[in-house]
Coordinates of C-alpha atoms in Angstrom, one line a residue:
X196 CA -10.0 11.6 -6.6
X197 CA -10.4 7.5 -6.6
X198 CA -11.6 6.4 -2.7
X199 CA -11.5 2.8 -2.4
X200 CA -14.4 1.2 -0.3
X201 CA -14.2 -2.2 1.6
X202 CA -16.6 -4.6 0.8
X203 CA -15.8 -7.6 2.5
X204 CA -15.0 -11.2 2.2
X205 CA -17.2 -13.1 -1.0
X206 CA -17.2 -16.5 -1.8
X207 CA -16.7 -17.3 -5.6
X208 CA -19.0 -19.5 -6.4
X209 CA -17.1 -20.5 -9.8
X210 CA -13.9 -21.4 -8.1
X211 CA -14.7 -22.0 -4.5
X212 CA -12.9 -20.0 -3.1
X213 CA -13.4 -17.0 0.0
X214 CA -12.0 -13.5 -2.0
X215 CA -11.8 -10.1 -0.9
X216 CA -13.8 -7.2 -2.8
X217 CA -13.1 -3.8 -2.8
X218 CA -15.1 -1.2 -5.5
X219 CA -13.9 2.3 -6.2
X220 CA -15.7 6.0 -5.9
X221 CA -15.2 9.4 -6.4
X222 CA -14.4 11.7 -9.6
X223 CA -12.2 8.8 -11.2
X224 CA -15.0 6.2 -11.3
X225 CA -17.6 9.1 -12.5
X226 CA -15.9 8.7 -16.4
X227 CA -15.4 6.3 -18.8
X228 CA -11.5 7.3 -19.1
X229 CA -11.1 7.5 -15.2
X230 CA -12.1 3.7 -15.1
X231 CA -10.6 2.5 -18.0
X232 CA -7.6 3.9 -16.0
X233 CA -8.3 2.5 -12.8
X234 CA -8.8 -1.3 -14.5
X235 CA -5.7 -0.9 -16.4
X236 CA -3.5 -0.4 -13.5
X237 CA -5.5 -3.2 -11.5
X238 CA -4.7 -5.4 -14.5
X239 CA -1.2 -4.8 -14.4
X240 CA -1.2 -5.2 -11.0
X241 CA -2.8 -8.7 -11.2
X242 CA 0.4 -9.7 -13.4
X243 CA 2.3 -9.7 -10.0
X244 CA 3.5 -13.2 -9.0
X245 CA 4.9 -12.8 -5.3
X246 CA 4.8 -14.9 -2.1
X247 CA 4.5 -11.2 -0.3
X248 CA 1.8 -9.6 -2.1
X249 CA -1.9 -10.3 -1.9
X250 CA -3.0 -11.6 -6.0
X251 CA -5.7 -10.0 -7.8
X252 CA -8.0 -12.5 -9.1
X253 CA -10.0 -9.9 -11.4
X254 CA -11.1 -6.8 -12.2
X255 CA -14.0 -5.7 -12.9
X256 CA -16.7 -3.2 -14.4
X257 CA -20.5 -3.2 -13.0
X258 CA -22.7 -1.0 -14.3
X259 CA -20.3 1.6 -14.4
X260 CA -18.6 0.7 -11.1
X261 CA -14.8 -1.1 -10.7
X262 CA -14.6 -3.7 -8.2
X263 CA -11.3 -5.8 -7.9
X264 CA -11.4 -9.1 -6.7
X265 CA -8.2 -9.7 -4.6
X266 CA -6.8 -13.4 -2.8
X267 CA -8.0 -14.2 0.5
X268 CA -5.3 -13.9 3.0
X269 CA -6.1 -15.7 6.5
X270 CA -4.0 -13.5 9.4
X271 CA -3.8 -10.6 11.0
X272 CA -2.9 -7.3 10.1
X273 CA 1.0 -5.8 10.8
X274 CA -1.3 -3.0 12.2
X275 CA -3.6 -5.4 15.3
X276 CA 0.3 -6.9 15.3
X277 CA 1.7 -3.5 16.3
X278 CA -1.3 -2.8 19.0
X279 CA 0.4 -5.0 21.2
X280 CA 3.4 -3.7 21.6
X281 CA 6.8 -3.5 19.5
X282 CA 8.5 -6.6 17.7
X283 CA 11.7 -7.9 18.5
X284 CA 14.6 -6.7 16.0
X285 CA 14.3 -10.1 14.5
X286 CA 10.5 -10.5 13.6
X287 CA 10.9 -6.9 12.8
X288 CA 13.9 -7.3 10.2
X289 CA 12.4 -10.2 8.7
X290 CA 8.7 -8.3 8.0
X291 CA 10.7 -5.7 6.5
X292 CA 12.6 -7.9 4.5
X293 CA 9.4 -9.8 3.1
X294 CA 8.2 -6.3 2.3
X295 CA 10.9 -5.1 0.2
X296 CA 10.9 -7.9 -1.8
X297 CA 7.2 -7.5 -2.4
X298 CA 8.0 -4.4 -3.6
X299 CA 10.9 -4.4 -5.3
X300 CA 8.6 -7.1 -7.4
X301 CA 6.5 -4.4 -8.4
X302 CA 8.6 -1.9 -8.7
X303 CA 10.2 -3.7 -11.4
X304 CA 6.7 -4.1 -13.5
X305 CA 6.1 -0.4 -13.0
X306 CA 3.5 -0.8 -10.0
X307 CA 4.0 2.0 -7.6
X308 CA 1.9 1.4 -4.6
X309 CA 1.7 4.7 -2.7
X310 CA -0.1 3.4 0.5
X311 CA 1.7 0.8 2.2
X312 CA 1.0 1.0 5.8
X313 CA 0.4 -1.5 8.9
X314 CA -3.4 -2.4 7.4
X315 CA -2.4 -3.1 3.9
X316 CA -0.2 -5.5 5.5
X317 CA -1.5 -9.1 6.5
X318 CA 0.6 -11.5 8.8
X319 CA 0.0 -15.1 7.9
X320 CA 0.3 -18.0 10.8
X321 CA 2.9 -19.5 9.1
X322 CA 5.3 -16.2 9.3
X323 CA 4.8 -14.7 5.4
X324 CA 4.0 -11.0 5.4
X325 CA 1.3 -10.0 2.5
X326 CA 0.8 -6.6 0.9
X327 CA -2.6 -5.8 0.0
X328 CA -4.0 -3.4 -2.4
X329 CA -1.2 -3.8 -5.0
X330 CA -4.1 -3.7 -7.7
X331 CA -5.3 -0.4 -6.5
X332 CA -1.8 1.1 -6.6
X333 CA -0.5 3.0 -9.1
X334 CA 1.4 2.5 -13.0
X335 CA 4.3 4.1 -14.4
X336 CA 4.2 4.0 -18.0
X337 CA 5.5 0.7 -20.3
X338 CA 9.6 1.0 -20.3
X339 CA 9.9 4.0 -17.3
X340 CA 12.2 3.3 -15.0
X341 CA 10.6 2.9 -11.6
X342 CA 12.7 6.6 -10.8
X343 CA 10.1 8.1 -13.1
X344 CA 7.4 9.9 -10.9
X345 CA 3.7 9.6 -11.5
X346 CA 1.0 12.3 -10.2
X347 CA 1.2 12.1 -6.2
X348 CA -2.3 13.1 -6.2
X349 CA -5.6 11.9 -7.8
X350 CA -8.1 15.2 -8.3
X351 CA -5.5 16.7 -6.0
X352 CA -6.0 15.0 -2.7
X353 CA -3.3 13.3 -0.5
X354 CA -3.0 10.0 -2.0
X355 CA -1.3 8.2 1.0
X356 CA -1.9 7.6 4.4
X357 CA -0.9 10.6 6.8
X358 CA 2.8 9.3 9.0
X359 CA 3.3 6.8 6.4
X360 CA 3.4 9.1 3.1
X361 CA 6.4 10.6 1.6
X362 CA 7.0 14.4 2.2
X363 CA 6.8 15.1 -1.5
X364 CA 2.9 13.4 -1.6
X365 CA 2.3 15.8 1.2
X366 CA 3.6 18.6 -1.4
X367 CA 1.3 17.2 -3.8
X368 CA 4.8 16.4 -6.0
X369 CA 5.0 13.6 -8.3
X370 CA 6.2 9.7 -6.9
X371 CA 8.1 6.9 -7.6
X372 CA 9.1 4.1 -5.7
X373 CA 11.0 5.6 -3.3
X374 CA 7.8 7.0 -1.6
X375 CA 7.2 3.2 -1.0
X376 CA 10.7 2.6 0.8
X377 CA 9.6 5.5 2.8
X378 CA 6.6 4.0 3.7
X379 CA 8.7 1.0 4.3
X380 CA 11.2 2.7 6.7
X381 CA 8.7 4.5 8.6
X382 CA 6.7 0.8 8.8
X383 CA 10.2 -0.6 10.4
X384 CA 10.6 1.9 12.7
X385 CA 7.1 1.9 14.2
X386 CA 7.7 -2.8 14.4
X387 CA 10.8 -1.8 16.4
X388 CA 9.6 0.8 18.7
X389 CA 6.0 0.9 18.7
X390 CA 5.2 4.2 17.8
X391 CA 5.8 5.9 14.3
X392 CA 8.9 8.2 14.4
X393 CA 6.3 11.1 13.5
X394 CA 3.5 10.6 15.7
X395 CA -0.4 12.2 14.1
X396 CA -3.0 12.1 11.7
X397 CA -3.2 15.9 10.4
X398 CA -1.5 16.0 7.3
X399 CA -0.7 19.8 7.3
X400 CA 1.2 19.3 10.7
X401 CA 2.6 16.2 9.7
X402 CA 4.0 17.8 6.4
X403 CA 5.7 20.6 8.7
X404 CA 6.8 18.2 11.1
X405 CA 8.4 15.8 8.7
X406 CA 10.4 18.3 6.2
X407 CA 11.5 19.7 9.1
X408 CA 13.0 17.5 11.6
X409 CA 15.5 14.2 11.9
X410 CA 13.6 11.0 12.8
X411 CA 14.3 10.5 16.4
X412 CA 16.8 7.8 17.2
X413 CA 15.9 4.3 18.4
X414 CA 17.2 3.1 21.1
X415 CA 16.6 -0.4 23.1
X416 CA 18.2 -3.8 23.3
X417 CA 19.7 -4.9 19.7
X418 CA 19.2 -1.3 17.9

């Protein structure tokens, strides 16, 4: 299983520029095939050209370790955002929108993110919403359609974030793209009332919880 480890803000020296570094561990880093892997899919993922998603700058192979280097983004995150309270339905609708651009951009060059959530999810002063971690997502082969599922799991681990992921990564099922517009929906729903609609951070209740019931209804001014 790939675990991704922050590493902070760098300044590149070459370019002069601040970036972001994040490096990779775990059974798919420990082979030569499991990192040619992981760099392929950060490579594909720094082919992206969005307003709404966070570029990667490079990727890269140190001694046997992969670090990509991703854009700076200056904000806060949707999930310090969401800490003081709910949005109103019109910042809400508009993050949302940015958002399913951004992935509807990758989504059509076979990038499957499979861990959108409030932190991977910058706020910029000037009102853009960024997705980060695109180049640690997830490829679906060259000429799949985007409804063709990849593994849900890496060394057969939850790959997702538990109250964002789709019920079929809980299952340990295959993914596509619509495990993102889940992720996306459940994002929306938490902007407009403040709390996810399946409250919790065990994955084996959660699993039980969300193949079993409805969503709750919002309710409030505007919904």
């Amino acid at each position: 299983m790939a675990v991704w480890a922050w590493c902070g803000w760098r300044k590149d020296t070459r370019l002069q520029r601040k970036v972001a570094l994040k490096t990779v561990k775990g059974a798919d880093a420990d082979t030569t095939e499991g990192r040619q892997r992981l760099m392929r899919e950060a490579r594909a993922a720094a082919t992206l050209n969005h307003p709404n998603i966070a570029t990667v700058h490079d990727v890269l192979d140190v001694d046997g370790q992969v670090m990509v280097v991703f854009e700076y983004v200056e904000g806060d995150t949707l999930a310090a955002r969401l800490q003081r309270g709910p949005m109103t339905v019109a910042e809400a609708v508009e993050v949302a929108r940015q958002l399913a651009d951004a992935l509807a951009a990758a989504h059509a060059q076979g990038v499957i993110h499979r861990d959108l959530k409030p932190s991977n999810v910058v706020l910029s002063p000037d009102g853009r919403a960024k997705v980060l971690d695109v180049g640690i997502a997830r490829l679906v082969p060259a000429g799949a359609d985007i409804s063709a599922s990849v593994p849900g799991t890496i060394g057969g681990g939850l790959v997702g974030t538990p109250g964002y992921a789709a019920p079929e990564q809980y299952l340990s099922r295959n993914v596509d793209g619509r495990a993102d517009r889940y992720a996306l929906g459940v994002m929306l729903f938490e902007m407009l009332a403040g709390r996810r609609p399946f409250p919790g951070s065990d994955a084996i209740q959660l699993v039980t919880v969300v193949l079993r019931d409805d969503a709750p209804k919002l309710t409030g001014s505007g919904l």
